[in-house]
Amino acid sequence: MKEQILERFLRYVKIDSMSEFGVDKIPSTEKQWDMAKVLEAELKAMGMQEVELDEHCYLMATLPSNSQKDIPTIGFVAHIDSSPDFISDDVRPKVWPNYQGQSLALDEEAGIFLSPEEFPEMLKYKGQTLITTSGNTLLSADDKAGVTEIMSAMDYLIQHPEIEHGKIRICFTPDEEVGRGADLFDVEKFGADWAYTMDGSEVGELEYENFNAAYAKVTVQGKSVHPGYAKGKMVNSHYLAAQFMLSLPLEETPEHTEGYEGFYHLNSMQASVDQAEMLYIIRDHDRQKFEDRKQFFEQKVADFNQKHNNCLSLEIKDQYYNMREKIEPLMHIVDLAEAAMKDLNITPLIKPIRGGTDGSRLSYMGLPCPNIFAGGMNFHGRYEYVALESMELATQLIVRIAERLAEEA
């Protein structure tokens, strides 16, 4: 299994499937079709049934039940797009067998090293095979590790019909990285009683709580005048944007928070003298605190406008909510995954997601969907890596969840 997982993963990460913010269509990029069509062909070749790639790049397939028992239909979901936060074309993964805790030269000539001094979690993977970037792109383990694991698990179950299981549905979605992966997900057509997204990080992660999330677009209107004649006339939007940014609590930002602590995060900014645009994300696990954060942000804009001649405009929109509300009445689906982990000697790490997954929105659309580890670390940048053994465990976990569900039926 391990060799097949490695071969499959290395093929997938070399396919550029970056999504793009601000595009009013799904998929947001044509290149996502390249990944989807490869998977479609492989699913048909391995013997999966009801393989369907729809007009919006959602790929679904079925592994029929091989049991006479009445077993619930479960699903597994991963996303095919890679993050637009960093370069994703010309990915050249490096494989490091039997890692021994040393710094890894991703691009020695450019002085780019992946070091346990900066990323101490690397030391957990001594003796394992690490897969890294070449220092100039991301790896796309988010979420091609999850895709690899689902594909490998389905292939394994097909090759081992002696393992009893119920009907399994899988779906690979586009545009998760730009917050639209669940927009056109057809829950009724998917037809699962519940599902799991394979989109977590460290081995053992099992998550059914996530942030409540909103984005806020703040537009700053300045006034551009020739700098030689600007006295008393120019209004420089750069300075106004900086003042507004500093008016928010600097200790409530991602780099200063953890666990259940929420934050305000300036995600991007584009500016000229005449106009600036700031894109914020607002996050909190507690729904009331989330609502309070949005009101606080709106009040800050109003206060700033009183002092600065109504120079700011604000657009604020909810993105997704904490899935805990939908999962807690159905905790047996979390218990199943936890028990399957223990069967494989995996220590469950049940903790809140400091982010969101397709599963959070799918849970509110009628498909309860906790999140399970996929193994990748340091997502969305040049220091991304994954241990081959982590992907192997995730693949085994998918198989064991299906097997254990049949045993309990």
XYZ file of C-alpha atoms in Angstrom:
409
model
C 0.000 0.000 0.000
C 2.768 2.454 0.929
C 4.457 2.358 -2.476
C 1.142 2.860 -4.273
C 0.279 5.808 -2.028
C 3.632 7.449 -2.730
C 3.353 6.983 -6.493
C -0.197 8.309 -6.551
C 0.576 11.331 -4.372
C 3.639 12.345 -6.396
C 1.569 12.241 -9.576
C -1.251 14.303 -8.119
C 0.852 17.125 -6.664
C 2.466 17.734 -10.048
C -0.937 18.652 -11.496
C -1.477 22.386 -11.054
C -5.026 22.858 -9.751
C -4.864 26.230 -8.009
C -8.192 27.958 -7.415
C -8.618 31.726 -7.597
C -10.329 34.267 -5.361
C -12.878 36.676 -6.740
C -14.012 34.608 -9.735
C -17.769 34.395 -10.116
C -17.953 30.824 -11.389
C -17.276 27.294 -10.185
C -14.677 26.021 -10.762
C -12.825 29.311 -10.485
C -9.989 28.037 -12.717
C -9.969 25.792 -15.759
C -6.889 23.945 -14.480
C -8.978 22.214 -11.815
C -10.555 20.177 -14.604
C -7.136 18.639 -15.299
C -7.074 17.100 -11.829
C -10.730 16.061 -11.909
C -10.410 14.272 -15.249
C -7.374 12.299 -14.078
C -9.324 11.146 -11.036
C -12.419 10.354 -13.095
C -10.407 8.044 -15.368
C -8.706 6.345 -12.427
C -11.970 5.750 -10.585
C -13.469 4.059 -13.630
C -10.333 1.991 -14.179
C -10.251 0.718 -10.576
C -13.881 -0.396 -10.745
C -15.788 2.296 -8.858
C -19.440 2.645 -9.848
C -21.632 5.678 -10.665
C -18.591 7.795 -11.514
C -19.925 11.235 -12.422
C -18.074 14.478 -13.099
C -20.649 17.253 -13.302
C -20.591 20.575 -15.115
C -19.138 22.369 -12.080
C -16.216 19.967 -11.502
C -17.723 17.975 -8.623
C -16.670 14.350 -8.995
C -18.748 11.667 -7.242
C -18.473 7.893 -7.245
C -19.823 4.839 -5.415
C -18.332 1.718 -3.921
C -21.368 -0.590 -3.625
C -22.048 -2.518 -0.449
C -20.775 -6.096 -0.314
C -22.829 -6.936 2.775
C -26.290 -8.389 3.365
C -26.651 -6.172 6.447
C -28.534 -2.890 6.576
C -25.549 -0.554 6.898
C -25.731 3.283 6.732
C -24.208 4.873 3.639
C -21.119 6.878 4.536
C -19.092 9.312 2.473
C -15.561 10.634 2.236
C -14.798 14.075 0.807
C -11.617 15.900 -0.236
C -10.918 18.942 -2.395
C -8.930 18.958 -5.611
C -7.898 22.618 -5.658
C -4.657 23.925 -4.207
C -4.330 27.208 -2.361
C -3.857 30.501 -4.236
C -1.789 31.734 -1.277
C 1.430 30.519 -2.909
C 2.841 29.198 -6.183
C 1.397 25.821 -7.225
C 2.671 25.291 -10.755
C 5.792 23.250 -11.531
C 5.683 21.448 -8.178
C 8.809 19.312 -7.813
C 8.407 17.236 -4.657
C 11.442 15.896 -2.831
C 11.368 12.542 -1.036
C 13.499 12.022 2.078
C 13.493 8.372 3.266
C 14.395 7.529 6.875
C 14.397 11.114 8.108
C 16.692 11.525 11.116
C 15.872 14.981 12.472
C 18.227 17.050 10.337
C 17.532 20.269 8.422
C 16.419 19.541 4.872
C 17.806 21.581 1.978
C 14.771 22.445 -0.103
C 16.782 24.818 -2.286
C 20.324 24.972 -0.999
C 21.450 27.510 -3.596
C 18.716 29.920 -2.494
C 19.317 29.180 1.192
C 15.881 27.645 1.768
C 15.898 24.951 4.467
C 13.156 23.100 6.315
C 14.529 22.930 9.828
C 13.276 21.415 13.099
C 14.671 24.487 14.839
C 11.895 26.469 13.179
C 9.394 23.611 12.861
C 9.997 21.318 15.885
C 7.077 19.071 14.893
C 9.401 17.565 12.292
C 11.092 15.566 15.037
C 7.947 13.455 15.422
C 8.706 11.923 12.045
C 12.153 10.463 12.703
C 12.593 7.220 10.805
C 9.781 8.046 8.407
C 9.703 9.158 4.782
C 9.083 12.889 4.392
C 7.860 14.489 1.201
C 8.660 18.193 0.873
C 8.639 20.968 -1.674
C 11.692 22.060 -3.649
C 11.489 25.411 -1.855
C 9.797 27.434 -4.588
C 6.192 26.208 -4.562
C 3.729 24.740 -2.138
C 3.330 20.959 -2.078
C -0.471 20.763 -2.427
C -0.741 18.139 0.312
C -3.751 20.300 1.192
C -5.685 18.449 0.010
C -4.052 16.078 -2.442
C -3.019 13.999 0.542
C -6.721 13.590 1.303
C -7.489 12.800 -2.337
C -4.687 10.223 -2.387
C -5.964 8.565 0.783
C -9.548 8.255 -0.420
C -8.459 6.901 -3.802
C -6.059 4.445 -2.179
C -8.658 3.250 0.341
C -11.279 2.635 -2.345
C -8.744 0.744 -4.439
C -7.775 -1.359 -1.407
C -11.377 -2.249 -0.596
C -11.992 -3.261 -4.208
C -8.881 -5.444 -4.151
C -9.930 -7.010 -0.810
C -13.590 -8.031 -1.152
C -13.273 -10.109 2.018
C -13.519 -6.842 3.996
C -17.216 -6.351 4.663
C -18.539 -2.813 4.199
C -21.684 -0.925 3.324
C -22.214 1.501 0.470
C -19.551 4.191 0.329
C -19.876 7.466 -1.554
C -16.915 9.714 -2.341
C -16.747 13.252 -3.669
C -13.889 15.449 -4.800
C -14.826 19.126 -4.763
C -13.401 22.252 -6.438
C -12.709 25.663 -4.916
C -12.509 24.749 -1.229
C -9.496 27.012 -0.790
C -11.497 30.059 -1.881
C -14.428 29.216 0.388
C -16.781 27.872 -2.280
C -16.226 24.129 -2.159
C -19.714 23.398 -0.849
C -21.573 26.010 -2.907
C -22.896 23.571 -5.518
C -22.467 20.300 -3.644
C -25.599 18.221 -4.297
C -26.241 16.639 -0.900
C -29.335 14.790 -2.092
C -27.512 13.251 -5.052
C -24.568 12.317 -2.830
C -27.004 10.312 -0.734
C -24.852 9.574 2.310
C -26.146 9.460 5.869
C -22.993 11.256 6.962
C -19.474 11.854 5.664
C -15.932 12.734 6.696
C -13.680 15.293 5.073
C -10.082 14.088 4.832
C -8.600 17.559 5.206
C -6.926 17.753 8.589
C -3.260 17.944 9.434
C -1.429 15.939 12.119
C -2.067 12.223 12.598
C -4.933 11.660 15.016
C -6.803 14.898 14.360
C -10.552 14.410 14.588
C -12.492 17.636 14.490
C -16.149 18.512 14.770
C -15.795 22.141 15.863
C -14.639 24.983 13.648
C -14.699 28.749 13.510
C -17.724 30.830 12.742
C -16.402 32.895 9.859
C -17.038 36.155 8.050
C -15.082 38.290 5.644
C -15.046 42.079 5.669
C -14.022 44.315 2.785
C -13.034 47.818 3.862
C -12.674 50.370 1.067
C -10.780 53.556 1.901
C -11.455 56.558 -0.318
C -8.593 59.022 -0.523
C -7.934 61.952 -2.837
C -5.044 61.989 -5.275
C -3.443 65.358 -6.013
C -0.083 66.130 -7.591
C 2.365 65.973 -4.659
C 3.848 69.324 -5.633
C 0.495 71.031 -5.005
C -0.968 68.671 -2.421
C -0.936 70.751 0.762
C -4.393 70.852 2.274
C -5.822 68.846 -0.614
C -4.354 65.338 -0.809
C -5.877 62.532 1.245
C -3.538 59.555 1.107
C -5.505 56.315 1.450
C -2.348 54.403 2.460
C -2.137 56.345 5.726
C -5.843 56.056 6.438
C -5.725 52.294 5.863
C -2.768 51.970 8.227
C -4.565 53.995 10.910
C -7.650 51.816 10.656
C -5.597 48.636 10.823
C -3.881 49.852 13.999
C -7.223 50.780 15.577
C -8.095 47.085 15.879
C -6.748 45.087 18.852
C -3.328 43.846 17.746
C -3.348 41.064 20.341
C -6.443 39.568 18.665
C -4.709 38.429 15.494
C -3.812 34.893 14.324
C -0.214 35.177 15.440
C -1.294 35.965 19.021
C -4.179 33.517 19.495
C -4.734 29.778 19.860
C -7.324 27.183 20.867
C -10.777 28.734 21.127
C -9.527 32.326 20.841
C -10.946 34.300 17.943
C -9.277 36.991 15.852
C -9.349 39.696 13.195
C -6.951 39.074 10.319
C -5.929 41.454 7.554
C -5.631 38.942 4.734
C -4.703 41.279 1.877
C -4.506 44.942 0.946
C -4.258 46.807 -2.340
C -3.729 50.528 -2.288
C -2.962 53.667 -4.242
C -3.047 57.251 -3.006
C -6.617 57.556 -4.256
C -8.074 54.324 -2.893
C -7.211 51.324 -0.725
C -9.015 48.032 -0.260
C -8.448 45.816 2.777
C -9.815 42.285 3.024
C -10.270 41.013 6.580
C -11.441 37.700 7.952
C -13.241 37.560 11.301
C -13.247 34.307 13.292
C -14.571 32.927 16.592
C -15.753 29.501 17.753
C -18.447 30.925 20.032
C -21.447 32.149 18.030
C -22.263 35.066 20.344
C -18.640 36.193 20.451
C -18.609 35.950 16.654
C -21.642 38.229 16.408
C -20.012 40.600 18.917
C -16.845 40.694 16.824
C -18.765 41.703 13.719
C -20.573 44.451 15.632
C -17.260 45.666 17.073
C -15.772 45.821 13.581
C -18.767 47.750 12.257
C -18.516 50.183 15.180
C -14.815 50.729 14.488
C -15.666 51.671 10.910
C -18.403 54.040 12.104
C -16.075 55.674 14.665
C -13.346 56.085 12.049
C -15.794 57.670 9.607
C -16.823 60.251 12.192
C -13.207 61.378 12.514
C -12.241 61.113 8.860
C -15.119 62.471 6.805
C -16.808 59.141 5.983
C -13.825 57.847 4.049
C -14.522 54.154 4.750
C -17.151 51.839 3.292
C -17.716 48.330 4.615
C -19.037 45.108 3.132
C -19.297 42.242 5.616
C -20.599 38.750 4.878
C -20.849 35.479 6.799
C -18.963 32.544 5.245
C -19.697 29.515 7.438
C -20.610 28.503 10.985
C -19.374 26.124 13.665
C -20.449 22.584 12.715
C -20.557 21.541 16.389
C -24.230 22.534 16.532
C -25.044 19.961 13.829
C -22.661 17.205 14.943
C -23.347 17.020 18.691
C -26.811 15.414 18.237
C -25.070 12.721 16.144
C -21.954 12.036 18.175
C -21.946 8.374 17.158
C -20.328 9.432 13.880
C -17.419 10.968 15.815
C -17.319 7.973 18.155
C -17.021 5.642 15.146
C -13.979 7.462 13.797
C -12.412 7.661 17.258
C -12.877 3.940 17.851
C -11.430 3.139 14.413
C -8.361 5.227 15.254
C -7.854 3.324 18.491
C -8.140 0.041 16.571
C -5.110 1.226 14.558
C -3.214 2.416 17.653
C -3.700 6.042 16.614
C -4.124 8.450 19.521
C -7.171 10.615 18.736
C -6.564 14.368 18.896
C -10.036 15.837 19.259
C -9.766 19.595 19.102
C -11.375 22.602 17.426
C -10.336 23.509 13.895
C -8.811 26.963 13.739
C -10.297 27.353 10.303
C -13.058 25.734 8.312
C -13.585 22.849 5.921
C -16.166 21.948 3.342
C -17.572 19.788 6.107
C -18.618 22.768 8.185
C -20.901 24.054 5.451
C -22.034 20.583 4.395
C -23.154 19.940 7.964
C -25.531 22.889 7.682
C -26.687 21.642 4.266
C -27.860 18.334 5.748
C -24.708 16.213 5.499
C -23.052 15.901 8.950
C -19.360 15.914 8.189
C -16.557 15.857 10.788
C -12.967 16.336 9.662
C -10.174 13.736 9.827
C -6.421 14.144 9.492
C -4.768 13.870 6.079
C -1.223 14.213 7.429
C 0.119 17.368 5.800
C 1.962 20.050 7.750
C 2.718 23.755 7.128
C 0.014 24.148 4.493
C -0.065 26.968 1.934
C 3.630 27.683 1.581
C 7.105 26.557 0.618
C 7.661 24.724 3.934
C 4.761 22.326 3.449
C 5.514 18.644 3.982
C 3.834 15.317 4.665
C 5.048 11.976 5.996
C 4.259 8.993 3.802
C 3.429 6.991 6.922
C 0.787 9.582 7.876
C -0.950 9.122 4.533
C -0.758 5.360 4.961
C -2.439 5.609 8.385
C -5.179 7.868 6.996
C -5.813 5.369 4.203
C -6.011 2.520 6.712
C -8.387 4.602 8.830
C -10.852 5.052 5.968
C -10.845 1.292 5.452
C -11.255 0.618 9.174
C -14.162 3.073 9.557
C -16.028 1.277 6.792
C -15.158 -2.137 8.225
C -16.068 -1.247 11.802
C -19.417 0.250 10.737
C -20.269 -3.068 9.098
C -19.221 -4.966 12.224
C -21.501 -2.817 14.380
C -24.518 -3.117 12.068
